[in-house]
CSV table of C-alpha atoms in Angstrom, one decimal:
chain,number,residue,atom,x,y,z
A,1,MET,CA,-102.6,106.9,-79.9
A,2,ALA,CA,-101.8,109.7,-82.4
A,3,ASP,CA,-101.4,112.1,-79.5
A,4,ARG,CA,-99.0,109.8,-77.7
A,5,GLN,CA,-96.9,109.3,-80.8
A,6,GLU,CA,-96.8,113.1,-81.3
A,7,ALA,CA,-95.5,113.5,-77.8
A,8,PHE,CA,-92.8,110.9,-78.4
A,9,LEU,CA,-91.8,112.6,-81.7
A,10,THR,CA,-91.1,115.9,-79.9
A,11,LEU,CA,-88.4,114.1,-77.8
A,12,GLU,CA,-84.8,113.7,-78.8
A,13,GLY,CA,-82.6,110.6,-78.4
A,14,GLY,CA,-79.7,108.8,-79.9
A,15,SER,CA,-81.6,105.8,-81.2
A,16,PHE,CA,-84.3,107.7,-83.2
A,17,MET,CA,-86.1,105.7,-85.9
A,18,PRO,CA,-88.3,107.6,-88.4
A,19,LEU,CA,-92.0,106.7,-88.1
A,20,PRO,CA,-94.9,107.8,-90.3
A,21,ALA,CA,-97.1,110.3,-88.4
A,22,LEU,CA,-100.5,109.0,-87.2
A,23,LYS,CA,-103.4,111.3,-88.0
A,24,GLY,CA,-106.2,109.4,-86.3
A,25,THR,CA,-107.5,107.9,-89.5
A,26,LEU,CA,-107.6,104.3,-90.5
A,27,ALA,CA,-105.5,105.1,-93.6
A,28,SER,CA,-102.7,106.6,-91.5
A,29,TYR,CA,-102.6,103.5,-89.3
A,30,ILE,CA,-102.5,101.2,-92.3
A,31,HIS,CA,-99.7,103.3,-93.8
A,32,ALA,CA,-97.7,103.2,-90.6
A,33,LEU,CA,-98.3,99.5,-89.9
A,34,PRO,CA,-95.2,98.1,-91.8
A,35,ALA,CA,-92.9,100.6,-90.0
A,36,ALA,CA,-94.5,99.8,-86.6
A,37,VAL,CA,-94.1,96.0,-87.1
A,38,ASN,CA,-90.5,96.5,-88.3
A,39,HIS,CA,-89.6,98.7,-85.3
A,40,VAL,CA,-91.1,96.5,-82.6
A,41,PHE,CA,-90.6,93.0,-84.0
A,42,MET,CA,-87.3,93.3,-85.9
A,43,ARG,CA,-85.3,96.2,-84.5
A,44,PRO,CA,-82.7,97.0,-83.3
A,45,TYR,CA,-80.7,95.2,-86.0
A,46,LEU,CA,-77.3,93.8,-85.1
A,47,THR,CA,-75.7,96.0,-87.7
A,48,GLU,CA,-77.1,99.2,-86.2
A,49,ALA,CA,-76.5,98.4,-82.5
A,50,LYS,CA,-73.8,100.9,-81.3
A,51,SER,CA,-73.9,100.4,-77.6
A,52,PRO,CA,-73.6,97.2,-75.6
A,53,LEU,CA,-77.2,97.4,-74.4
A,54,LEU,CA,-78.4,97.6,-78.0
A,55,ILE,CA,-76.2,94.7,-79.0
A,56,PHE,CA,-77.9,92.6,-76.3
A,57,ALA,CA,-81.3,93.9,-77.4
A,58,ALA,CA,-80.5,92.9,-81.0
A,59,LEU,CA,-79.5,89.4,-79.9
A,60,GLU,CA,-82.7,89.2,-77.9
A,61,THR,CA,-84.7,90.2,-81.0
A,62,LEU,CA,-82.9,87.5,-83.0
A,63,LEU,CA,-83.8,84.9,-80.4
A,64,VAL,CA,-87.4,85.9,-80.6
A,65,ILE,CA,-87.3,85.6,-84.4
A,66,ILE,CA,-85.8,82.1,-84.0
A,67,ALA,CA,-88.6,81.2,-81.6
A,68,VAL,CA,-91.2,82.4,-84.1
A,69,GLY,CA,-89.4,80.3,-86.7
A,70,CYS,CA,-89.7,77.3,-84.4
A,71,LEU,CA,-93.4,78.1,-84.1
A,72,LEU,CA,-93.8,78.0,-87.9
A,73,LEU,CA,-92.1,74.6,-88.0
A,74,TYR,CA,-94.6,73.2,-85.5
A,75,LEU,CA,-97.6,75.1,-86.8
A,76,LYS,CA,-99.7,71.9,-86.8
A,77,LYS,CA,-100.0,72.3,-83.0
A,78,ILE,CA,-102.1,75.4,-83.3
A,79,LYS,CA,-104.9,73.6,-81.5
A,80,THR,CA,-102.7,73.8,-78.4
A,81,ILE,CA,-103.2,77.5,-78.3
A,82,THR,CA,-106.8,77.6,-79.5
A,83,ASN,CA,-107.9,75.0,-76.9
A,84,HIS,CA,-106.6,77.1,-74.0
A,85,PRO,CA,-108.2,80.6,-73.6
A,86,LEU,CA,-105.4,81.7,-71.3
A,87,LEU,CA,-102.8,81.1,-74.0
A,88,MET,CA,-104.9,82.9,-76.6
A,89,LEU,CA,-105.2,85.8,-74.2
A,90,LEU,CA,-101.4,85.9,-73.7
A,91,LEU,CA,-100.8,85.8,-77.4
A,92,SER,CA,-103.3,88.5,-78.3
A,93,LEU,CA,-102.3,90.7,-75.4
A,94,SER,CA,-98.7,90.6,-76.4
A,95,ILE,CA,-99.3,91.2,-80.1
A,96,ILE,CA,-101.7,94.1,-79.5
A,97,ASN,CA,-99.3,95.8,-77.1
A,98,TYR,CA,-96.4,95.2,-79.4
A,99,LEU,CA,-98.3,97.0,-82.1
A,100,ILE,CA,-99.2,99.9,-79.8
A,101,ILE,CA,-95.5,100.3,-78.9
A,102,GLY,CA,-94.5,100.1,-82.5
A,103,TYR,CA,-97.0,102.8,-83.5
A,104,THR,CA,-96.1,105.2,-80.8
A,105,VAL,CA,-92.5,104.9,-79.8
A,106,PRO,CA,-89.8,106.0,-82.3
A,107,PHE,CA,-86.7,105.2,-80.2
A,108,ALA,CA,-85.0,101.8,-80.2
A,109,GLY,CA,-84.0,102.1,-76.5
A,110,ALA,CA,-87.5,102.9,-75.4
A,111,ILE,CA,-89.0,100.1,-77.5
A,112,VAL,CA,-86.6,97.6,-76.0
A,113,ARG,CA,-87.6,98.8,-72.5
A,114,TYR,CA,-91.4,98.8,-73.2
A,115,ARG,CA,-91.6,95.4,-75.0
A,116,VAL,CA,-89.7,93.3,-72.3
A,117,PHE,CA,-92.8,92.5,-70.3
A,118,PHE,CA,-94.9,91.6,-73.4
A,119,GLU,CA,-92.0,89.6,-74.9
A,120,VAL,CA,-92.2,87.2,-72.0
A,121,ILE,CA,-95.9,87.0,-72.4
A,122,LEU,CA,-95.4,86.3,-76.2
A,123,LEU,CA,-92.8,83.6,-75.6
A,124,ILE,CA,-95.0,81.5,-73.3
A,125,PRO,CA,-97.5,80.4,-76.0
A,126,ILE,CA,-94.7,80.1,-78.6
A,127,LEU,CA,-92.7,77.7,-76.3
A,128,ILE,CA,-95.8,75.7,-75.6
A,129,MET,CA,-96.4,75.3,-79.3
A,130,CYS,CA,-92.8,74.3,-80.0
A,131,ASP,CA,-92.9,71.7,-77.2
A,132,ASN,CA,-92.9,68.5,-79.3
A,133,LYS,CA,-92.9,66.2,-76.3
A,134,ASN,CA,-96.0,67.9,-74.8
A,135,HIS,CA,-94.4,68.5,-71.4
A,136,LEU,CA,-95.7,72.0,-71.1
A,137,GLU,CA,-99.2,71.1,-72.4
A,138,LYS,CA,-99.4,68.3,-69.8
A,139,TRP,CA,-98.4,70.7,-67.1
A,140,LEU,CA,-101.1,73.2,-68.2
A,141,ASN,CA,-103.8,70.5,-68.3
A,142,LYS,CA,-102.8,69.2,-64.9
A,143,TYR,CA,-102.4,72.5,-63.0
A,144,LEU,CA,-104.6,75.0,-64.8
A,145,ARG,CA,-107.5,72.7,-65.8
A,146,LEU,CA,-108.5,74.8,-68.9
A,147,TYR,CA,-111.1,72.8,-70.8
Protein backbone atom coordinates (compact mmCIF):
# COMPACT_ATOMS: atom_id res chain seq x y z
CA MET A 1 0.00 0.00 0.00
CA ALA A 2 2.94 2.31 0.68
CA ASP A 3 4.14 1.80 -2.91
CA ARG A 4 0.70 2.66 -4.29
CA GLN A 5 0.59 5.83 -2.18
CA GLU A 6 4.07 6.79 -3.36
CA ALA A 7 2.94 6.40 -6.98
CA PHE A 8 -0.04 8.69 -6.32
CA LEU A 9 2.15 11.28 -4.59
CA THR A 10 4.26 11.67 -7.74
CA LEU A 11 1.19 12.82 -9.69
CA GLU A 12 -0.07 16.38 -9.91
CA GLY A 13 -3.64 17.58 -9.65
CA GLY A 14 -5.80 20.52 -8.71
CA SER A 15 -7.40 18.91 -5.67
CA PHE A 16 -4.26 17.67 -3.88
CA MET A 17 -4.64 17.04 -0.14
CA PRO A 18 -1.49 16.45 1.92
CA LEU A 19 -1.20 12.94 3.32
CA PRO A 20 1.47 11.55 5.67
CA ALA A 21 3.82 9.19 3.83
CA LEU A 22 3.45 5.49 4.55
CA LYS A 23 6.66 3.63 5.27
CA GLY A 24 5.34 0.10 5.56
CA THR A 25 5.44 0.10 9.37
CA LEU A 26 2.50 -0.13 11.73
CA ALA A 27 3.46 3.20 13.30
CA SER A 28 3.27 5.01 9.94
CA TYR A 29 -0.20 3.55 9.28
CA ILE A 30 -1.41 4.61 12.73
CA HIS A 31 0.08 8.08 12.19
CA ALA A 32 -1.69 8.43 8.81
CA LEU A 33 -5.04 7.01 10.01
CA PRO A 34 -6.66 10.33 11.07
CA ALA A 35 -5.77 11.97 7.75
CA ALA A 36 -6.96 8.91 5.79
CA VAL A 37 -10.29 8.84 7.63
CA ASN A 38 -10.71 12.60 7.15
CA HIS A 39 -9.93 12.43 3.44
CA VAL A 40 -12.24 9.56 2.59
CA PHE A 41 -15.14 10.06 5.00
CA MET A 42 -15.30 13.86 5.36
CA ARG A 43 -13.84 15.50 2.27
CA PRO A 44 -14.33 17.43 0.08
CA TYR A 45 -15.76 20.04 2.43
CA LEU A 46 -18.42 22.38 1.08
CA THR A 47 -16.10 25.31 1.81
CA GLU A 48 -13.25 23.95 -0.32
CA ALA A 49 -15.28 22.78 -3.34
CA LYS A 50 -14.29 24.98 -6.27
CA SER A 51 -15.84 23.14 -9.20
CA PRO A 52 -19.47 22.06 -9.67
CA LEU A 53 -18.47 18.39 -9.47
CA LEU A 54 -16.74 18.89 -6.13
CA ILE A 55 -19.80 20.79 -4.84
CA PHE A 56 -21.97 17.77 -5.66
CA ALA A 57 -19.36 15.48 -4.09
CA ALA A 58 -19.38 17.62 -0.94
CA LEU A 59 -23.18 17.40 -0.79
CA GLU A 60 -22.94 13.64 -1.26
CA THR A 61 -20.46 13.44 1.61
CA LEU A 62 -22.82 15.51 3.75
CA LEU A 63 -25.69 13.12 2.99
CA VAL A 64 -23.57 10.12 3.99
CA ILE A 65 -22.67 11.87 7.25
CA ILE A 66 -26.38 12.47 7.87
CA ALA A 67 -27.08 8.78 7.15
CA VAL A 68 -24.41 7.78 9.68
CA GLY A 69 -26.03 10.20 12.15
CA CYS A 70 -29.33 8.41 11.53
CA LEU A 71 -27.53 5.14 12.20
CA LEU A 72 -26.32 6.45 15.55
CA LEU A 73 -29.90 7.38 16.48
CA TYR A 74 -31.06 3.82 15.82
CA LEU A 75 -28.00 2.08 17.21
CA LYS A 76 -30.17 -0.30 19.23
CA LYS A 77 -30.92 -2.13 15.99
CA ILE A 78 -27.32 -3.32 15.67
CA LYS A 79 -28.65 -6.89 15.86
CA THR A 80 -30.13 -6.35 12.39
CA ILE A 81 -26.63 -6.17 10.96
CA THR A 82 -24.98 -8.81 13.15
CA ASN A 83 -27.74 -11.34 12.42
CA HIS A 84 -27.17 -11.08 8.67
CA PRO A 85 -23.71 -12.13 7.46
CA LEU A 86 -24.31 -10.49 4.07
CA LEU A 87 -24.86 -7.11 5.70
CA MET A 88 -21.76 -7.56 7.87
CA LEU A 89 -19.81 -8.37 4.72
CA LEU A 90 -21.08 -5.24 2.96
CA LEU A 91 -20.29 -3.03 5.94
CA SER A 92 -16.79 -4.39 6.48
CA LEU A 93 -15.99 -4.46 2.75
CA SER A 94 -16.94 -0.83 2.33
CA ILE A 95 -15.10 0.39 5.44
CA ILE A 96 -11.91 -1.52 4.58
CA ASN A 97 -11.93 -0.19 1.02
CA TYR A 98 -12.68 3.33 2.26
CA LEU A 99 -9.57 3.11 4.45
CA ILE A 100 -7.43 1.77 1.60
CA ILE A 101 -8.57 4.68 -0.58
CA GLY A 102 -7.92 7.15 2.23
CA TYR A 103 -4.41 5.82 2.82
CA THR A 104 -3.34 5.81 -0.82
CA VAL A 105 -5.13 8.59 -2.73
CA PRO A 106 -4.21 12.26 -2.04
CA PHE A 107 -6.59 13.88 -4.58
CA ALA A 108 -10.20 14.81 -3.76
CA GLY A 109 -11.40 14.14 -7.31
CA ALA A 110 -9.88 10.67 -7.39
CA ILE A 111 -11.22 9.85 -3.92
CA VAL A 112 -14.73 10.81 -5.04
CA ARG A 113 -14.41 8.55 -8.09
CA TYR A 114 -12.99 5.56 -6.21
CA ARG A 115 -15.37 5.61 -3.27
CA VAL A 116 -18.65 5.75 -5.25
CA PHE A 117 -19.05 1.97 -5.50
CA PHE A 118 -18.20 1.40 -1.85
CA GLU A 119 -20.45 4.25 -0.76
CA VAL A 120 -23.45 2.41 -2.18
CA ILE A 121 -22.32 -0.75 -0.41
CA LEU A 122 -21.94 1.23 2.85
CA LEU A 123 -25.39 2.79 2.59
CA ILE A 124 -27.25 -0.53 2.29
CA PRO A 125 -26.60 -1.67 5.91
CA ILE A 126 -27.03 1.90 7.19
CA LEU A 127 -30.45 2.25 5.56
CA ILE A 128 -31.52 -1.13 6.87
CA MET A 129 -30.53 -0.14 10.39
CA CYS A 130 -32.37 3.20 10.08
CA ASP A 131 -35.54 1.48 8.86
CA ASN A 132 -37.72 1.81 11.96
CA LYS A 133 -40.73 0.11 10.35
CA ASN A 134 -38.64 -2.97 9.46
CA HIS A 135 -39.70 -3.02 5.81
CA LEU A 136 -36.17 -3.69 4.59
CA GLU A 137 -35.50 -6.32 7.24
CA LYS A 138 -38.71 -8.16 6.33
CA TRP A 139 -37.71 -8.04 2.66
CA LEU A 140 -34.27 -9.46 3.50
CA ASN A 141 -35.75 -12.26 5.58
CA LYS A 142 -38.28 -13.10 2.88
CA TYR A 143 -36.02 -13.06 -0.16
CA LEU A 144 -32.53 -13.82 1.11
CA ARG A 145 -33.31 -16.32 3.88
CA LEU A 146 -30.23 -15.42 5.94
CA TYR A 147 -30.55 -17.28 9.23
